[in-house]
């Protein structure tokens, strides 16, 4: 029992009140970790992202710095919220979010997909979102590099 190793039994009883509450607390922690770990593993492919963007059922958040987007481009329909600002942005009141990002603030039940250059920062942003209760958060591991490659390839093929 992890909690018992961290806290003496008397402390656990004080915090939770009874043995049943301690066991419930441990089950709850286990369930939360399972949900958290499941969400962390979620990633979308290029094709899935294209379909999600067409359906307009997600908010795509590009977590690169503005200069990176200016320099190389962005996935159409994405909103730029730099990685260092993601936690604060997702906790803003809706009016301030709309004013700063020109988009409606997502609710905790909305589907979010994070992207970056190559999938590292987007995964960090997804973990941040999940920790804040946004359980429908995913990331596009291929990032801008993969997107640009596929888009160029599709244009060459005339699709």
PDB file of C-alpha atoms in Angstrom:
ATOM      1  CA  UNK A   1       0.000   0.000   0.000  1.00  0.00           C
ATOM      2  CA  UNK A   2       1.636   3.175  -1.249  1.00  0.00           C
ATOM      3  CA  UNK A   3      -0.308   5.483   1.044  1.00  0.00           C
ATOM      4  CA  UNK A   4       0.688   3.492   4.120  1.00  0.00           C
ATOM      5  CA  UNK A   5       4.345   3.773   3.179  1.00  0.00           C
ATOM      6  CA  UNK A   6       4.003   7.516   2.744  1.00  0.00           C
ATOM      7  CA  UNK A   7       1.891   8.257   5.807  1.00  0.00           C
ATOM      8  CA  UNK A   8       1.600   6.516   9.166  1.00  0.00           C
ATOM      9  CA  UNK A   9      -1.702   4.666   9.705  1.00  0.00           C
ATOM     10  CA  UNK A  10      -2.848   7.169  12.349  1.00  0.00           C
ATOM     11  CA  UNK A  11      -2.406   9.999   9.835  1.00  0.00           C
ATOM     12  CA  UNK A  12      -4.354   8.062   7.196  1.00  0.00           C
ATOM     13  CA  UNK A  13      -7.204   7.520   9.675  1.00  0.00           C
ATOM     14  CA  UNK A  14      -7.199  11.226  10.539  1.00  0.00           C
ATOM     15  CA  UNK A  15      -7.306  12.224   6.861  1.00  0.00           C
ATOM     16  CA  UNK A  16      -9.828   9.647   5.670  1.00  0.00           C
ATOM     17  CA  UNK A  17     -11.751   8.963   8.917  1.00  0.00           C
ATOM     18  CA  UNK A  18     -12.046   5.178   8.743  1.00  0.00           C
ATOM     19  CA  UNK A  19     -10.486   2.064   7.260  1.00  0.00           C
ATOM     20  CA  UNK A  20     -13.280   1.922   4.667  1.00  0.00           C
ATOM     21  CA  UNK A  21     -12.555   5.499   3.634  1.00  0.00           C
ATOM     22  CA  UNK A  22      -8.845   4.705   3.350  1.00  0.00           C
ATOM     23  CA  UNK A  23      -9.605   1.770   1.057  1.00  0.00           C
ATOM     24  CA  UNK A  24     -12.052   3.873  -0.966  1.00  0.00           C
ATOM     25  CA  UNK A  25      -9.390   6.569  -1.236  1.00  0.00           C
ATOM     26  CA  UNK A  26      -6.841   4.078  -2.529  1.00  0.00           C
ATOM     27  CA  UNK A  27      -9.325   2.707  -5.092  1.00  0.00           C
ATOM     28  CA  UNK A  28     -10.131   6.245  -6.167  1.00  0.00           C
ATOM     29  CA  UNK A  29      -6.449   7.078  -6.579  1.00  0.00           C
ATOM     30  CA  UNK A  30      -5.938   3.883  -8.603  1.00  0.00           C
ATOM     31  CA  UNK A  31      -8.917   4.716 -10.852  1.00  0.00           C
ATOM     32  CA  UNK A  32      -7.697   8.287 -11.345  1.00  0.00           C
ATOM     33  CA  UNK A  33      -4.219   7.066 -12.257  1.00  0.00           C
ATOM     34  CA  UNK A  34      -5.700   4.575 -14.712  1.00  0.00           C
ATOM     35  CA  UNK A  35      -7.804   7.293 -16.362  1.00  0.00           C
ATOM     36  CA  UNK A  36      -4.812   9.633 -16.406  1.00  0.00           C
ATOM     37  CA  UNK A  37      -2.490   7.017 -17.923  1.00  0.00           C
ATOM     38  CA  UNK A  38      -5.090   6.037 -20.512  1.00  0.00           C
ATOM     39  CA  UNK A  39      -5.489   9.665 -21.558  1.00  0.00           C
ATOM     40  CA  UNK A  40      -1.726  10.189 -21.748  1.00  0.00           C
ATOM     41  CA  UNK A  41      -1.399   7.383 -24.281  1.00  0.00           C
ATOM     42  CA  UNK A  42      -3.984   8.921 -26.592  1.00  0.00           C
ATOM     43  CA  UNK A  43      -2.580  10.224 -29.823  1.00  0.00           C
ATOM     44  CA  UNK A  44      -4.157  10.940 -33.175  1.00  0.00           C
ATOM     45  CA  UNK A  45      -2.799  10.149 -36.616  1.00  0.00           C
ATOM     46  CA  UNK A  46      -2.653  12.512 -39.569  1.00  0.00           C
ATOM     47  CA  UNK A  47      -5.796  10.972 -41.133  1.00  0.00           C
ATOM     48  CA  UNK A  48      -7.685  11.069 -37.826  1.00  0.00           C
ATOM     49  CA  UNK A  49      -6.751  14.709 -37.334  1.00  0.00           C
ATOM     50  CA  UNK A  50      -7.876  15.608 -40.865  1.00  0.00           C
ATOM     51  CA  UNK A  51     -11.249  13.964 -40.200  1.00  0.00           C
ATOM     52  CA  UNK A  52     -11.617  15.602 -36.789  1.00  0.00           C
ATOM     53  CA  UNK A  53     -10.858  19.017 -38.282  1.00  0.00           C
ATOM     54  CA  UNK A  54     -13.420  18.458 -41.058  1.00  0.00           C
ATOM     55  CA  UNK A  55     -16.042  17.473 -38.487  1.00  0.00           C
ATOM     56  CA  UNK A  56     -15.288  20.633 -36.462  1.00  0.00           C
ATOM     57  CA  UNK A  57     -15.670  18.558 -33.287  1.00  0.00           C
ATOM     58  CA  UNK A  58     -12.305  19.466 -31.763  1.00  0.00           C
ATOM     59  CA  UNK A  59     -10.229  22.435 -30.800  1.00  0.00           C
ATOM     60  CA  UNK A  60      -6.706  22.053 -32.175  1.00  0.00           C
ATOM     61  CA  UNK A  61      -4.189  23.908 -30.042  1.00  0.00           C
ATOM     62  CA  UNK A  62      -0.707  24.517 -31.440  1.00  0.00           C
ATOM     63  CA  UNK A  63       1.666  24.913 -28.499  1.00  0.00           C
ATOM     64  CA  UNK A  64       4.662  26.232 -30.449  1.00  0.00           C
ATOM     65  CA  UNK A  65       5.949  29.756 -29.977  1.00  0.00           C
ATOM     66  CA  UNK A  66       4.389  32.396 -32.275  1.00  0.00           C
ATOM     67  CA  UNK A  67       7.701  32.945 -34.101  1.00  0.00           C
ATOM     68  CA  UNK A  68       7.802  29.243 -35.018  1.00  0.00           C
ATOM     69  CA  UNK A  69       4.363  29.449 -36.579  1.00  0.00           C
ATOM     70  CA  UNK A  70       5.251  32.657 -38.381  1.00  0.00           C
ATOM     71  CA  UNK A  71       8.433  31.053 -39.706  1.00  0.00           C
ATOM     72  CA  UNK A  72       7.064  27.691 -40.848  1.00  0.00           C
ATOM     73  CA  UNK A  73       3.256  27.783 -40.896  1.00  0.00           C
ATOM     74  CA  UNK A  74       0.466  26.098 -38.974  1.00  0.00           C
ATOM     75  CA  UNK A  75      -2.245  23.524 -39.357  1.00  0.00           C
ATOM     76  CA  UNK A  76      -5.361  25.325 -40.651  1.00  0.00           C
ATOM     77  CA  UNK A  77      -7.910  25.854 -37.911  1.00  0.00           C
ATOM     78  CA  UNK A  78      -5.429  25.609 -35.050  1.00  0.00           C
ATOM     79  CA  UNK A  79      -5.258  28.083 -32.181  1.00  0.00           C
ATOM     80  CA  UNK A  80      -1.835  29.150 -30.957  1.00  0.00           C
ATOM     81  CA  UNK A  81      -1.374  28.849 -27.197  1.00  0.00           C
ATOM     82  CA  UNK A  82       2.346  28.501 -26.396  1.00  0.00           C
ATOM     83  CA  UNK A  83       3.188  25.584 -24.116  1.00  0.00           C
ATOM     84  CA  UNK A  84       4.139  27.814 -21.193  1.00  0.00           C
ATOM     85  CA  UNK A  85       0.672  29.419 -21.345  1.00  0.00           C
ATOM     86  CA  UNK A  86      -1.488  26.285 -21.699  1.00  0.00           C
ATOM     87  CA  UNK A  87      -2.191  25.734 -17.986  1.00  0.00           C
ATOM     88  CA  UNK A  88      -3.115  29.361 -17.398  1.00  0.00           C
ATOM     89  CA  UNK A  89      -5.189  29.565 -20.584  1.00  0.00           C
ATOM     90  CA  UNK A  90      -7.274  26.519 -19.718  1.00  0.00           C
ATOM     91  CA  UNK A  91      -8.049  28.074 -16.327  1.00  0.00           C
ATOM     92  CA  UNK A  92      -9.000  31.524 -17.667  1.00  0.00           C
ATOM     93  CA  UNK A  93     -12.521  32.777 -17.473  1.00  0.00           C
ATOM     94  CA  UNK A  94     -14.298  32.438 -20.838  1.00  0.00           C
ATOM     95  CA  UNK A  95     -14.383  36.186 -21.529  1.00  0.00           C
ATOM     96  CA  UNK A  96     -10.619  36.626 -21.062  1.00  0.00           C
ATOM     97  CA  UNK A  97      -9.909  33.492 -23.134  1.00  0.00           C
ATOM     98  CA  UNK A  98     -12.076  34.773 -26.002  1.00  0.00           C
ATOM     99  CA  UNK A  99     -10.417  38.180 -25.845  1.00  0.00           C
ATOM    100  CA  UNK A 100      -6.870  36.781 -25.855  1.00  0.00           C
ATOM    101  CA  UNK A 101      -7.220  33.825 -28.257  1.00  0.00           C
ATOM    102  CA  UNK A 102     -10.205  34.921 -30.394  1.00  0.00           C
ATOM    103  CA  UNK A 103     -11.895  31.556 -29.747  1.00  0.00           C
ATOM    104  CA  UNK A 104     -14.514  30.225 -27.362  1.00  0.00           C
ATOM    105  CA  UNK A 105     -12.854  28.663 -24.321  1.00  0.00           C
ATOM    106  CA  UNK A 106     -13.219  24.886 -24.382  1.00  0.00           C
ATOM    107  CA  UNK A 107     -15.170  23.214 -21.610  1.00  0.00           C
ATOM    108  CA  UNK A 108     -13.713  20.271 -19.721  1.00  0.00           C
ATOM    109  CA  UNK A 109     -15.880  17.912 -21.768  1.00  0.00           C
ATOM    110  CA  UNK A 110     -14.778  19.300 -25.157  1.00  0.00           C
ATOM    111  CA  UNK A 111     -12.354  17.384 -27.339  1.00  0.00           C
ATOM    112  CA  UNK A 112      -8.921  18.959 -27.501  1.00  0.00           C
ATOM    113  CA  UNK A 113      -5.970  17.991 -29.663  1.00  0.00           C
ATOM    114  CA  UNK A 114      -2.570  19.518 -29.039  1.00  0.00           C
ATOM    115  CA  UNK A 115       0.114  19.836 -31.700  1.00  0.00           C
ATOM    116  CA  UNK A 116       3.634  21.215 -31.923  1.00  0.00           C
ATOM    117  CA  UNK A 117       6.600  20.667 -34.213  1.00  0.00           C
ATOM    118  CA  UNK A 118       7.200  16.954 -33.612  1.00  0.00           C
ATOM    119  CA  UNK A 119       5.023  15.706 -30.741  1.00  0.00           C
ATOM    120  CA  UNK A 120       7.110  16.391 -27.639  1.00  0.00           C
ATOM    121  CA  UNK A 121       5.562  19.653 -26.408  1.00  0.00           C
ATOM    122  CA  UNK A 122       2.080  18.566 -27.488  1.00  0.00           C
ATOM    123  CA  UNK A 123       2.291  15.562 -25.164  1.00  0.00           C
ATOM    124  CA  UNK A 124       3.326  17.819 -22.275  1.00  0.00           C
ATOM    125  CA  UNK A 125       0.377  20.116 -23.040  1.00  0.00           C
ATOM    126  CA  UNK A 126      -1.985  17.131 -23.131  1.00  0.00           C
ATOM    127  CA  UNK A 127      -0.761  15.973 -19.713  1.00  0.00           C
ATOM    128  CA  UNK A 128      -1.322  19.500 -18.386  1.00  0.00           C
ATOM    129  CA  UNK A 129      -4.860  19.571 -19.788  1.00  0.00           C
ATOM    130  CA  UNK A 130      -5.716  16.148 -18.351  1.00  0.00           C
ATOM    131  CA  UNK A 131      -4.377  17.208 -14.949  1.00  0.00           C
ATOM    132  CA  UNK A 132      -6.802  20.156 -15.100  1.00  0.00           C
ATOM    133  CA  UNK A 133      -9.778  17.876 -15.824  1.00  0.00           C
ATOM    134  CA  UNK A 134      -9.859  18.024 -19.623  1.00  0.00           C
ATOM    135  CA  UNK A 135     -10.285  14.282 -20.054  1.00  0.00           C
ATOM    136  CA  UNK A 136     -10.917  14.401 -23.816  1.00  0.00           C
ATOM    137  CA  UNK A 137      -7.433  15.683 -24.570  1.00  0.00           C
ATOM    138  CA  UNK A 138      -5.192  14.053 -27.148  1.00  0.00           C
ATOM    139  CA  UNK A 139      -2.108  15.031 -29.048  1.00  0.00           C
ATOM    140  CA  UNK A 140      -0.929  14.812 -32.619  1.00  0.00           C
ATOM    141  CA  UNK A 141       2.453  13.135 -32.258  1.00  0.00           C
ATOM    142  CA  UNK A 142       3.471  13.818 -35.861  1.00  0.00           C
ATOM    143  CA  UNK A 143       3.190  17.546 -35.338  1.00  0.00           C
ATOM    144  CA  UNK A 144       3.768  20.229 -37.942  1.00  0.00           C
ATOM    145  CA  UNK A 145       6.634  18.268 -39.519  1.00  0.00           C
ATOM    146  CA  UNK A 146       4.419  15.311 -40.377  1.00  0.00           C
ATOM    147  CA  UNK A 147       1.448  17.483 -41.333  1.00  0.00           C
ATOM    148  CA  UNK A 148       3.491  19.567 -43.763  1.00  0.00           C
ATOM    149  CA  UNK A 149       5.020  16.430 -45.313  1.00  0.00           C
ATOM    150  CA  UNK A 150       1.628  14.772 -45.863  1.00  0.00           C
ATOM    151  CA  UNK A 151       0.042  17.955 -47.173  1.00  0.00           C
ATOM    152  CA  UNK A 152       2.874  18.485 -49.655  1.00  0.00           C
ATOM    153  CA  UNK A 153       2.586  14.861 -50.772  1.00  0.00           C
ATOM    154  CA  UNK A 154      -1.193  15.143 -51.230  1.00  0.00           C
ATOM    155  CA  UNK A 155      -0.825  18.350 -53.256  1.00  0.00           C
ATOM    156  CA  UNK A 156       1.721  16.663 -55.523  1.00  0.00           C
ATOM    157  CA  UNK A 157      -0.703  13.776 -56.042  1.00  0.00           C
ATOM    158  CA  UNK A 158      -3.552  16.206 -56.705  1.00  0.00           C
ATOM    159  CA  UNK A 159      -5.765  15.075 -53.782  1.00  0.00           C
TER     160      UNK A 159
END
